N, CA, C and O atoms as a printed pandas DataFrame, in Angstrom:
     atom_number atom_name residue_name chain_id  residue_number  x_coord  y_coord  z_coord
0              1         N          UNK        A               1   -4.623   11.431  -13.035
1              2        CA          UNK        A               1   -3.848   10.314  -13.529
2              3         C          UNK        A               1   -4.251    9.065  -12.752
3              4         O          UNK        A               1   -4.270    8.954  -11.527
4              5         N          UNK        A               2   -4.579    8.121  -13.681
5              6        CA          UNK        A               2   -5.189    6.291  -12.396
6              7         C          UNK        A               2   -3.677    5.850  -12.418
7              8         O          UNK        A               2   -2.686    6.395  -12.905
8              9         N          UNK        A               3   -3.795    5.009  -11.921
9             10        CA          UNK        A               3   -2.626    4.206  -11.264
10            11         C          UNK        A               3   -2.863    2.809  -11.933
11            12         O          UNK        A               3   -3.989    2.451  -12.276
12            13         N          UNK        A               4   -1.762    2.053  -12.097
13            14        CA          UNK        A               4   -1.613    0.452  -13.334
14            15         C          UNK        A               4   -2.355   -0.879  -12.501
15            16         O          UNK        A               4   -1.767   -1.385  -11.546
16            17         N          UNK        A               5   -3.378   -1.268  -12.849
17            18        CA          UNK        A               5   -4.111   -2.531  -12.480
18            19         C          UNK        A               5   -3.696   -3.711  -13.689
19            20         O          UNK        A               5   -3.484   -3.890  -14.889
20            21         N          UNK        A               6   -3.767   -4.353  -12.322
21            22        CA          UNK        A               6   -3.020   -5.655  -13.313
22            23         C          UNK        A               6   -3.247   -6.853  -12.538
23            24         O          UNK        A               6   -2.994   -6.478  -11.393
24            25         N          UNK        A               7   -3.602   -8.177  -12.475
25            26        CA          UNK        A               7   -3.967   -9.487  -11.912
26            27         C          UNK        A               7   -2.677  -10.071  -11.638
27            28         O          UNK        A               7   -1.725   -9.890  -12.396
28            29         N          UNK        A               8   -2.572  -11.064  -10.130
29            30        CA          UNK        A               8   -1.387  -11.793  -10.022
30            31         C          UNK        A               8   -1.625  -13.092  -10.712
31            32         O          UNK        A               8   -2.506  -13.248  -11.557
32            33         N          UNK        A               9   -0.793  -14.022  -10.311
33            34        CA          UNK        A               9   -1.238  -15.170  -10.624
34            35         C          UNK        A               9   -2.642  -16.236  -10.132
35            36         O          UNK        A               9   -3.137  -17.181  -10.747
36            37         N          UNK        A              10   -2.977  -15.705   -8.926
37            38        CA          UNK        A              10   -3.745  -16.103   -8.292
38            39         C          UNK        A              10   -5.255  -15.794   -8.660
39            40         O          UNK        A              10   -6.254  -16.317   -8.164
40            41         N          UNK        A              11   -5.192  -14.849   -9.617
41            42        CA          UNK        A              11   -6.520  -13.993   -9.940
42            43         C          UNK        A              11   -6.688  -13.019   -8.817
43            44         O          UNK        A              11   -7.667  -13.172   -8.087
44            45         N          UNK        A              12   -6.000  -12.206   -8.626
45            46        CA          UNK        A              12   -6.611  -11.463   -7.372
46            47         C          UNK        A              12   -6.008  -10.276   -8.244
47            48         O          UNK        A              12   -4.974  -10.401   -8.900
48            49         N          UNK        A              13   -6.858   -8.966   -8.175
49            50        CA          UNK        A              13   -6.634   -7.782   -9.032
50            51         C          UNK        A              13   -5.860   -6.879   -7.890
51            52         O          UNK        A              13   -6.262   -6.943   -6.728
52            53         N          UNK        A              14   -4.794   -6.076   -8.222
53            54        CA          UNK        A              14   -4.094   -4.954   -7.515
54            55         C          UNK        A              14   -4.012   -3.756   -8.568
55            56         O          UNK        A              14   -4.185   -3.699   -9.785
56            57         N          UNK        A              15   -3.662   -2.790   -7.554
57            58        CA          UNK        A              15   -3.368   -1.806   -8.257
58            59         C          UNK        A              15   -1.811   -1.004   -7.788
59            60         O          UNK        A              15   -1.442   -0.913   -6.617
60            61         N          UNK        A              16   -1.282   -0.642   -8.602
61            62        CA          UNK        A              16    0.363   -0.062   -8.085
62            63         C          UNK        A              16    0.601    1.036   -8.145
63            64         O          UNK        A              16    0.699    1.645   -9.210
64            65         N          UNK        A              17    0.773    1.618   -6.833
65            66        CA          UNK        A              17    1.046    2.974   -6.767
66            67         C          UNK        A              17    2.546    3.180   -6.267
67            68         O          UNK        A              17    3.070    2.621   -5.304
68            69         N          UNK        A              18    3.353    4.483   -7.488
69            70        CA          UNK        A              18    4.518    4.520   -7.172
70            71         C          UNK        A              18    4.759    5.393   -6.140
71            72         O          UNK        A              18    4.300    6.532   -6.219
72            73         N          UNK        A              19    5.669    4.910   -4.786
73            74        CA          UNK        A              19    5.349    6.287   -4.002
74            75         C          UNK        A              19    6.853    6.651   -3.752
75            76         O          UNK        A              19    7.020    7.487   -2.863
76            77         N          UNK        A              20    8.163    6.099   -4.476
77            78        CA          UNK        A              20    9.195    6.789   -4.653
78            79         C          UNK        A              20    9.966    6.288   -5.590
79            80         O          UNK        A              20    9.354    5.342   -6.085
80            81         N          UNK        A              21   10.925    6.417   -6.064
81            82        CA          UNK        A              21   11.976    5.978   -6.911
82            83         C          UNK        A              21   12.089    4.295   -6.710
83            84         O          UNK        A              21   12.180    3.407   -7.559
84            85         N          UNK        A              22   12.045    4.232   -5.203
85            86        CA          UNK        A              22   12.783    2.401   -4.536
86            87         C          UNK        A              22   11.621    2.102   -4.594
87            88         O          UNK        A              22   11.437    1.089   -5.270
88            89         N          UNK        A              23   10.209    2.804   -3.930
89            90        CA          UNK        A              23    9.711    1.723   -3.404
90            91         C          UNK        A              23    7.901    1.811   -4.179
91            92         O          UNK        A              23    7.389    2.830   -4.643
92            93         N          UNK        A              24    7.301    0.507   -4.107
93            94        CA          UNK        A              24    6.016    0.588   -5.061
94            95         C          UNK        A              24    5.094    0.315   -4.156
95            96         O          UNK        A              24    5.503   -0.298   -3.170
96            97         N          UNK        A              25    3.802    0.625   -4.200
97            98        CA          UNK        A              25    2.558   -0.091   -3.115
98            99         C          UNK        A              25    1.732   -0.778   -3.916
99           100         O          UNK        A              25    1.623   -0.394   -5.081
100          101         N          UNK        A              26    0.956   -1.974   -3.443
101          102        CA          UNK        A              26    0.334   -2.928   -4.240
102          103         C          UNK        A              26   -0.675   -3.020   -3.426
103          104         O          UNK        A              26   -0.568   -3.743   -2.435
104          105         N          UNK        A              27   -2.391   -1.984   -3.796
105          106        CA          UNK        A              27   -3.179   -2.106   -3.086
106          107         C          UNK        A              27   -4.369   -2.977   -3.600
107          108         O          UNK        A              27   -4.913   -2.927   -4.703
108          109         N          UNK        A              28   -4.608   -3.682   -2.677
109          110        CA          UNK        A              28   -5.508   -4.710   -3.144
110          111         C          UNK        A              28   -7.066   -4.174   -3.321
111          112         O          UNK        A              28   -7.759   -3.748   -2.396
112          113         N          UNK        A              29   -7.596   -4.323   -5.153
113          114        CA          UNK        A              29   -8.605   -3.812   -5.277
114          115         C          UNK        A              29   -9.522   -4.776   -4.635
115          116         O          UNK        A              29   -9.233   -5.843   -4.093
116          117         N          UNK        A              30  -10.847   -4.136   -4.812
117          118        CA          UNK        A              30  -12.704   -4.383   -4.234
118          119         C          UNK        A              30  -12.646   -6.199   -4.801
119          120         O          UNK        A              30  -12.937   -6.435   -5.973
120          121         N          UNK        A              31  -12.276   -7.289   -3.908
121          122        CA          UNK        A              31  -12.921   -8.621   -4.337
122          123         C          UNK        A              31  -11.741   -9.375   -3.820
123          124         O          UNK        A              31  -11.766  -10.583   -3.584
124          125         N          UNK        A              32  -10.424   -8.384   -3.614
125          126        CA          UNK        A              32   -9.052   -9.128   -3.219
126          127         C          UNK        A              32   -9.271   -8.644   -1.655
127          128         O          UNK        A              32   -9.344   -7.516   -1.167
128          129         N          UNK        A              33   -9.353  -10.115   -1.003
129          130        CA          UNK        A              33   -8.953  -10.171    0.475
130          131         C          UNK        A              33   -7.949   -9.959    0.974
131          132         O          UNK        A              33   -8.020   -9.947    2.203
132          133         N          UNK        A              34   -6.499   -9.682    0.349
133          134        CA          UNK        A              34   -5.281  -10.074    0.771
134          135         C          UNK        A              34   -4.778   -8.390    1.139
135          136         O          UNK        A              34   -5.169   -7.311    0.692
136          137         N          UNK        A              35   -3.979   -8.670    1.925
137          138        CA          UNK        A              35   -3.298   -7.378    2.662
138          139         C          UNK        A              35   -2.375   -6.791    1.616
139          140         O          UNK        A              35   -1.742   -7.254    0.668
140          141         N          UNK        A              36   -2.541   -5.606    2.148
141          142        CA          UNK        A              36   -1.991   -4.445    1.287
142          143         C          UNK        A              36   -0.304   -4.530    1.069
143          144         O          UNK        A              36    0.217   -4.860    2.134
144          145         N          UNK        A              37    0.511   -4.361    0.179
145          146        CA          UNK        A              37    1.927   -4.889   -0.154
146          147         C          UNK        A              37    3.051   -4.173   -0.207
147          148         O          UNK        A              37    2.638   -3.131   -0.716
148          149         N          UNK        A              38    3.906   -4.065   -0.071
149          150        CA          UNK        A              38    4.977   -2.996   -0.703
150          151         C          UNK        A              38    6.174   -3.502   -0.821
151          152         O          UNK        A              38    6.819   -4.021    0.090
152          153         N          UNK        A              39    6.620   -3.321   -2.324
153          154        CA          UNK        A              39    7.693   -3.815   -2.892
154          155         C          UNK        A              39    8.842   -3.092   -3.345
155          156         O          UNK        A              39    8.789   -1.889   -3.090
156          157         N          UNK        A              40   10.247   -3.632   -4.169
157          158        CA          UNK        A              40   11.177   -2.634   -4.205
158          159         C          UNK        A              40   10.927   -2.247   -5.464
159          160         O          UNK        A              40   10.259   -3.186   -5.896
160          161         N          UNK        A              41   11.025   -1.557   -6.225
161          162        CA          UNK        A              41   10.960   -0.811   -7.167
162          163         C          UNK        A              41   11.822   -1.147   -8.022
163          164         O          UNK        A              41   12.966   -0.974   -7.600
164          165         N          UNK        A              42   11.737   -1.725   -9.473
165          166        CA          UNK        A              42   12.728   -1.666  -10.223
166          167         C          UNK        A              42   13.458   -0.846  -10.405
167          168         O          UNK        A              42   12.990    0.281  -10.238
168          169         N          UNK        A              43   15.155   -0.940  -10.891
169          170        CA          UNK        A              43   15.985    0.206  -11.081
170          171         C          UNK        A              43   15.693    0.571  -12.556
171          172         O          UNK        A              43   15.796    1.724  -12.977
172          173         N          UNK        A              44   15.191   -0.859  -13.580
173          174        CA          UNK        A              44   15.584    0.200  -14.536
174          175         C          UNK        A              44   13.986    0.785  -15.453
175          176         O          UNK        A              44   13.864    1.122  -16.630
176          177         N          UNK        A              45   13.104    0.725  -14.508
177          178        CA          UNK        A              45   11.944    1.583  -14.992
178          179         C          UNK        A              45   11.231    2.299  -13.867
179          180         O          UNK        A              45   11.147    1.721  -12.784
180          181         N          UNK        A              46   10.725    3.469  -14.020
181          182        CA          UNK        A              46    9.944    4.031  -13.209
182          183         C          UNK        A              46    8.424    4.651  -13.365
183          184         O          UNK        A              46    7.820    5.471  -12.674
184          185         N          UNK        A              47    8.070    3.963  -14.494
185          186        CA          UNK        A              47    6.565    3.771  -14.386
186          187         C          UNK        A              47    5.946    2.449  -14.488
187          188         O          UNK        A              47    6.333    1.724  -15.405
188          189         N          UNK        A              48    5.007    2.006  -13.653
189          190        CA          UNK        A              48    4.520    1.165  -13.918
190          191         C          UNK        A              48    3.342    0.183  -15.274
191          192         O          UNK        A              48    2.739   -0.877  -15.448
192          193         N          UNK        A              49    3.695    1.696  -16.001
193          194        CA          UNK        A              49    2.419    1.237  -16.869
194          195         C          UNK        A              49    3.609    0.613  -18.334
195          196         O          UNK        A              49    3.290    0.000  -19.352
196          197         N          UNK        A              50    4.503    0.917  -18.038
197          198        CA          UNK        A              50    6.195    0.278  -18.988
198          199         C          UNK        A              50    6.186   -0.840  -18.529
199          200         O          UNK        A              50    7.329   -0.862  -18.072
200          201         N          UNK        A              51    5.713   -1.923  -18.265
201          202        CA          UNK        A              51    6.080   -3.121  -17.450
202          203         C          UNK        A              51    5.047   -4.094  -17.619
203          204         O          UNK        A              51    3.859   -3.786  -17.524
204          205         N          UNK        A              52    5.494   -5.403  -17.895
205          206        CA          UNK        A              52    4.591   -6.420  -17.978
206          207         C          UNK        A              52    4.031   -6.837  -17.389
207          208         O          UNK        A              52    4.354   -6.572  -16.231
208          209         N          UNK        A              53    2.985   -7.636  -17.481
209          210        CA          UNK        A              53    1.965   -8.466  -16.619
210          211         C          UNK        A              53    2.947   -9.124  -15.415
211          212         O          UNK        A              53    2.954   -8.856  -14.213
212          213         N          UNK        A              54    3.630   -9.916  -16.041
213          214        CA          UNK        A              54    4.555  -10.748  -15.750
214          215         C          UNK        A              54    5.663  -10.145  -14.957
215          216         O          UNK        A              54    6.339  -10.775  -14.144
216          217         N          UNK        A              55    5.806   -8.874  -15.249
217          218        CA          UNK        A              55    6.812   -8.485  -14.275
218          219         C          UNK        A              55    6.813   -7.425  -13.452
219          220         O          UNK        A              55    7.687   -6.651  -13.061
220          221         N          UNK        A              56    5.199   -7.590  -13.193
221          222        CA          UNK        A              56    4.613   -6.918  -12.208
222          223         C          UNK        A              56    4.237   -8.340  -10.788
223          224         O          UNK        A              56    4.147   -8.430   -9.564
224          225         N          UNK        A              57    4.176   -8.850  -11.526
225          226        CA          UNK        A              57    3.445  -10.089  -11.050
226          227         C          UNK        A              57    4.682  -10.673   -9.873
227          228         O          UNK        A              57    4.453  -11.022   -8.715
228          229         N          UNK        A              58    5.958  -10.648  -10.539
229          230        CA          UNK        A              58    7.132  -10.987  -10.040
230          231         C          UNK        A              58    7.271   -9.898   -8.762
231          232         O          UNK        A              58    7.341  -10.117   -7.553
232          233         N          UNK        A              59    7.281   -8.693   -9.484
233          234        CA          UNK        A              59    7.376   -8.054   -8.207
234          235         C          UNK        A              59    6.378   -8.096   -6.954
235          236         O          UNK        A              59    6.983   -8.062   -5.882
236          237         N          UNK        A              60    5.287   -8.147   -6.873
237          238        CA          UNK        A              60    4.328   -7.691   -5.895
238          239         C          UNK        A              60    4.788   -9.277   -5.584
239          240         O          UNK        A              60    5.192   -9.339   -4.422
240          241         N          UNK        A              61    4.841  -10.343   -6.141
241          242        CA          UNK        A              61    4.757  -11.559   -5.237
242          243         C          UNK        A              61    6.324  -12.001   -4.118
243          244         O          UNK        A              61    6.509  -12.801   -3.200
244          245         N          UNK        A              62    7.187  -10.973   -4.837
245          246        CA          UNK        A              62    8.706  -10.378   -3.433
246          247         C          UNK        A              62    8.021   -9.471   -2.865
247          248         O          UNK        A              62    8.769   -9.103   -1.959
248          249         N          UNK        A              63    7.063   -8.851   -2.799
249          250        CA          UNK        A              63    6.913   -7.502   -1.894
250          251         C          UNK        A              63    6.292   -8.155   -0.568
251          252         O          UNK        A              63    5.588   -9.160   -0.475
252          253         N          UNK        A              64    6.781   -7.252    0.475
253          254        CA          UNK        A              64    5.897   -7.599    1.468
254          255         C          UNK        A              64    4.965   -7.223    2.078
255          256         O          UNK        A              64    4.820   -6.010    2.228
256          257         N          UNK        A              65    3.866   -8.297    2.726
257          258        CA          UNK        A              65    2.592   -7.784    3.007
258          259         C          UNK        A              65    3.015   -6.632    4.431
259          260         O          UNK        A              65    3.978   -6.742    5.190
260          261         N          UNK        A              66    1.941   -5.568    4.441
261          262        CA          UNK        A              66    1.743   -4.553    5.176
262          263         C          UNK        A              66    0.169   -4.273    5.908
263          264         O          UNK        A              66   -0.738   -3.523    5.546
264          265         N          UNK        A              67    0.264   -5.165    7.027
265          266        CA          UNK        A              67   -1.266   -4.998    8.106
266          267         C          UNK        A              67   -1.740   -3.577    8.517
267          268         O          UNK        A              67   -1.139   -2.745    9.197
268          269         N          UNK        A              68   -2.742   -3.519    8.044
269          270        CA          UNK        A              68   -3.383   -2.379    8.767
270          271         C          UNK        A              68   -3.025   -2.461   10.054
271          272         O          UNK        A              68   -2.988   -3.478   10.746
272          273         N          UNK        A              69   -2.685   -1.034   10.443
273          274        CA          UNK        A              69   -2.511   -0.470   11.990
274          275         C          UNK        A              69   -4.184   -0.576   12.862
275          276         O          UNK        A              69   -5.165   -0.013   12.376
276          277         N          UNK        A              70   -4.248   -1.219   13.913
277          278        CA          UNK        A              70   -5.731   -0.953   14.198
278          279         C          UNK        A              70   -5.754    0.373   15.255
279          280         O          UNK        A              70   -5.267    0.661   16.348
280          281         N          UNK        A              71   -6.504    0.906   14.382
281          282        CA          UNK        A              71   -7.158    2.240   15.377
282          283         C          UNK        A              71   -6.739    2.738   16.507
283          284         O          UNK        A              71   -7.578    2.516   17.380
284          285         N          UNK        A              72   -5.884    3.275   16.875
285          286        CA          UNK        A              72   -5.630    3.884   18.310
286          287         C          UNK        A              72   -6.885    4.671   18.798
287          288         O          UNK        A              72   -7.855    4.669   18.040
288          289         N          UNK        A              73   -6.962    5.248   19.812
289          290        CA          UNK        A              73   -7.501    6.037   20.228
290          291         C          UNK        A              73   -7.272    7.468   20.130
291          292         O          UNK        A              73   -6.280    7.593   19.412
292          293         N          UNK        A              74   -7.601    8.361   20.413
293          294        CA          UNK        A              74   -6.973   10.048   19.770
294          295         C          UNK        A              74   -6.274   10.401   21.487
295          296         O          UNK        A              74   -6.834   10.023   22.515
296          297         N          UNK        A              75   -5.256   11.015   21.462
297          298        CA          UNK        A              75   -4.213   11.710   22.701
298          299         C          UNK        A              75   -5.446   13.135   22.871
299          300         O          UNK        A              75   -5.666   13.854   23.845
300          301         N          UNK        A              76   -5.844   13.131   21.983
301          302        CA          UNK        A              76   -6.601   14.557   21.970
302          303         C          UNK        A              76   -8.096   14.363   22.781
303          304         O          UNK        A              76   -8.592   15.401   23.218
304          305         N          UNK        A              77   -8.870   13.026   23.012
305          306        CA          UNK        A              77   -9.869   13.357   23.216
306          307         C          UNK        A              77  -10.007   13.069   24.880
307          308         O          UNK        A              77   -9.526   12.296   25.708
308          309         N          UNK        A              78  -10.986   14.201   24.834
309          310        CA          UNK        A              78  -11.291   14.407   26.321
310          311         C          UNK        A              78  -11.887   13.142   27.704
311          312         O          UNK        A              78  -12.681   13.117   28.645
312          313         N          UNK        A              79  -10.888   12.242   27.023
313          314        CA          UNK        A              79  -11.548   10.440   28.159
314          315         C          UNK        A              79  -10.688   10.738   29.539
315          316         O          UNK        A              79  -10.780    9.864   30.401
316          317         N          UNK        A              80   -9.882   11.855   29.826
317          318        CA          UNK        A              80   -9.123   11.855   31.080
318          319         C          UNK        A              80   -9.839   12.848   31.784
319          320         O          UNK        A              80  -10.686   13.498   31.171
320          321         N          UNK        A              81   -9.609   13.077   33.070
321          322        CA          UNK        A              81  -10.243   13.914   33.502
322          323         C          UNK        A              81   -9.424   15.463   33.831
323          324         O          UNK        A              81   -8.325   15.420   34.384
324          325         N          UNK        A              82   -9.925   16.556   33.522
325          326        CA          UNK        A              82   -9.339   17.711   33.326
326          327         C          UNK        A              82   -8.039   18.007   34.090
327          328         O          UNK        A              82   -8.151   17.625   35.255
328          329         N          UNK        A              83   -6.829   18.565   33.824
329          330        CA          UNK        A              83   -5.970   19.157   34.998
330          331         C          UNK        A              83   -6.346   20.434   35.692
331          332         O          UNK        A              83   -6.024   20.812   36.819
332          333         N          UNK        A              84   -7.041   20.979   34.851
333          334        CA          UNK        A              84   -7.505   22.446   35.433
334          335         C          UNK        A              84   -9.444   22.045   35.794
335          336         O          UNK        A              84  -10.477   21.858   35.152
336          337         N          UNK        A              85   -9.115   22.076   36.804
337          338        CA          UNK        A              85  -10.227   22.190   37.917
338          339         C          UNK        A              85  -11.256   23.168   38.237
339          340         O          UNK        A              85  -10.872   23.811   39.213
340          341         N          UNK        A              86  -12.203   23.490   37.904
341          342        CA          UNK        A              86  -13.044   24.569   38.724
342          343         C          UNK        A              86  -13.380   24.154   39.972
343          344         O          UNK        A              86  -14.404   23.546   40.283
344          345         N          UNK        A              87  -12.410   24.528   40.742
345          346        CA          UNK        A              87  -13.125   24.498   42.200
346          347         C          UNK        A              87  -13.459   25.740   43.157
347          348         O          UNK        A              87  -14.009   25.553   44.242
């Protein structure tokens, strides 16, 4: 199953993925610079492909932007030095 692409006003293409009842994600396709979104979910529809240009448009432009987390490092990898010792 694809997920509903649709242009804001700005010309910038998204795509909307429903990931519960409340809440929608608005990921910005290949050419859109803008950070990734998440908005509230209409009450009285729950697919996105039922819904207008226009009132998709409304929504993602209330949603709010969501920054990538940058990269931690892994707890797992071996950069400390051992507790158990061969001595």
């Amino acid at each position: 199953m694809g997920f509903r692409r649709f242009t804001d006003r700005q010309g910038h293409r998204w795509e909307v993925k429903p990931r519960s009842r409340y809440e929608w994600h608005f990921q910005p396709l290949p050419g859109n610079a803008q950070d990734r979104r998440v908005g509230t979910a209409p009450g009285y529809e729950k697919d996105p492909f039922e819904l207008s240009e226009q009132e998709l448009q409304r929504i993602c432009d209330g949603a709010e932007s969501v920054r990538q987390k940058a990269d931690r490092p892994s707890p797992f990898k071996q950069d400390r030095p051992s507790l158990f010792k061969d001595d």
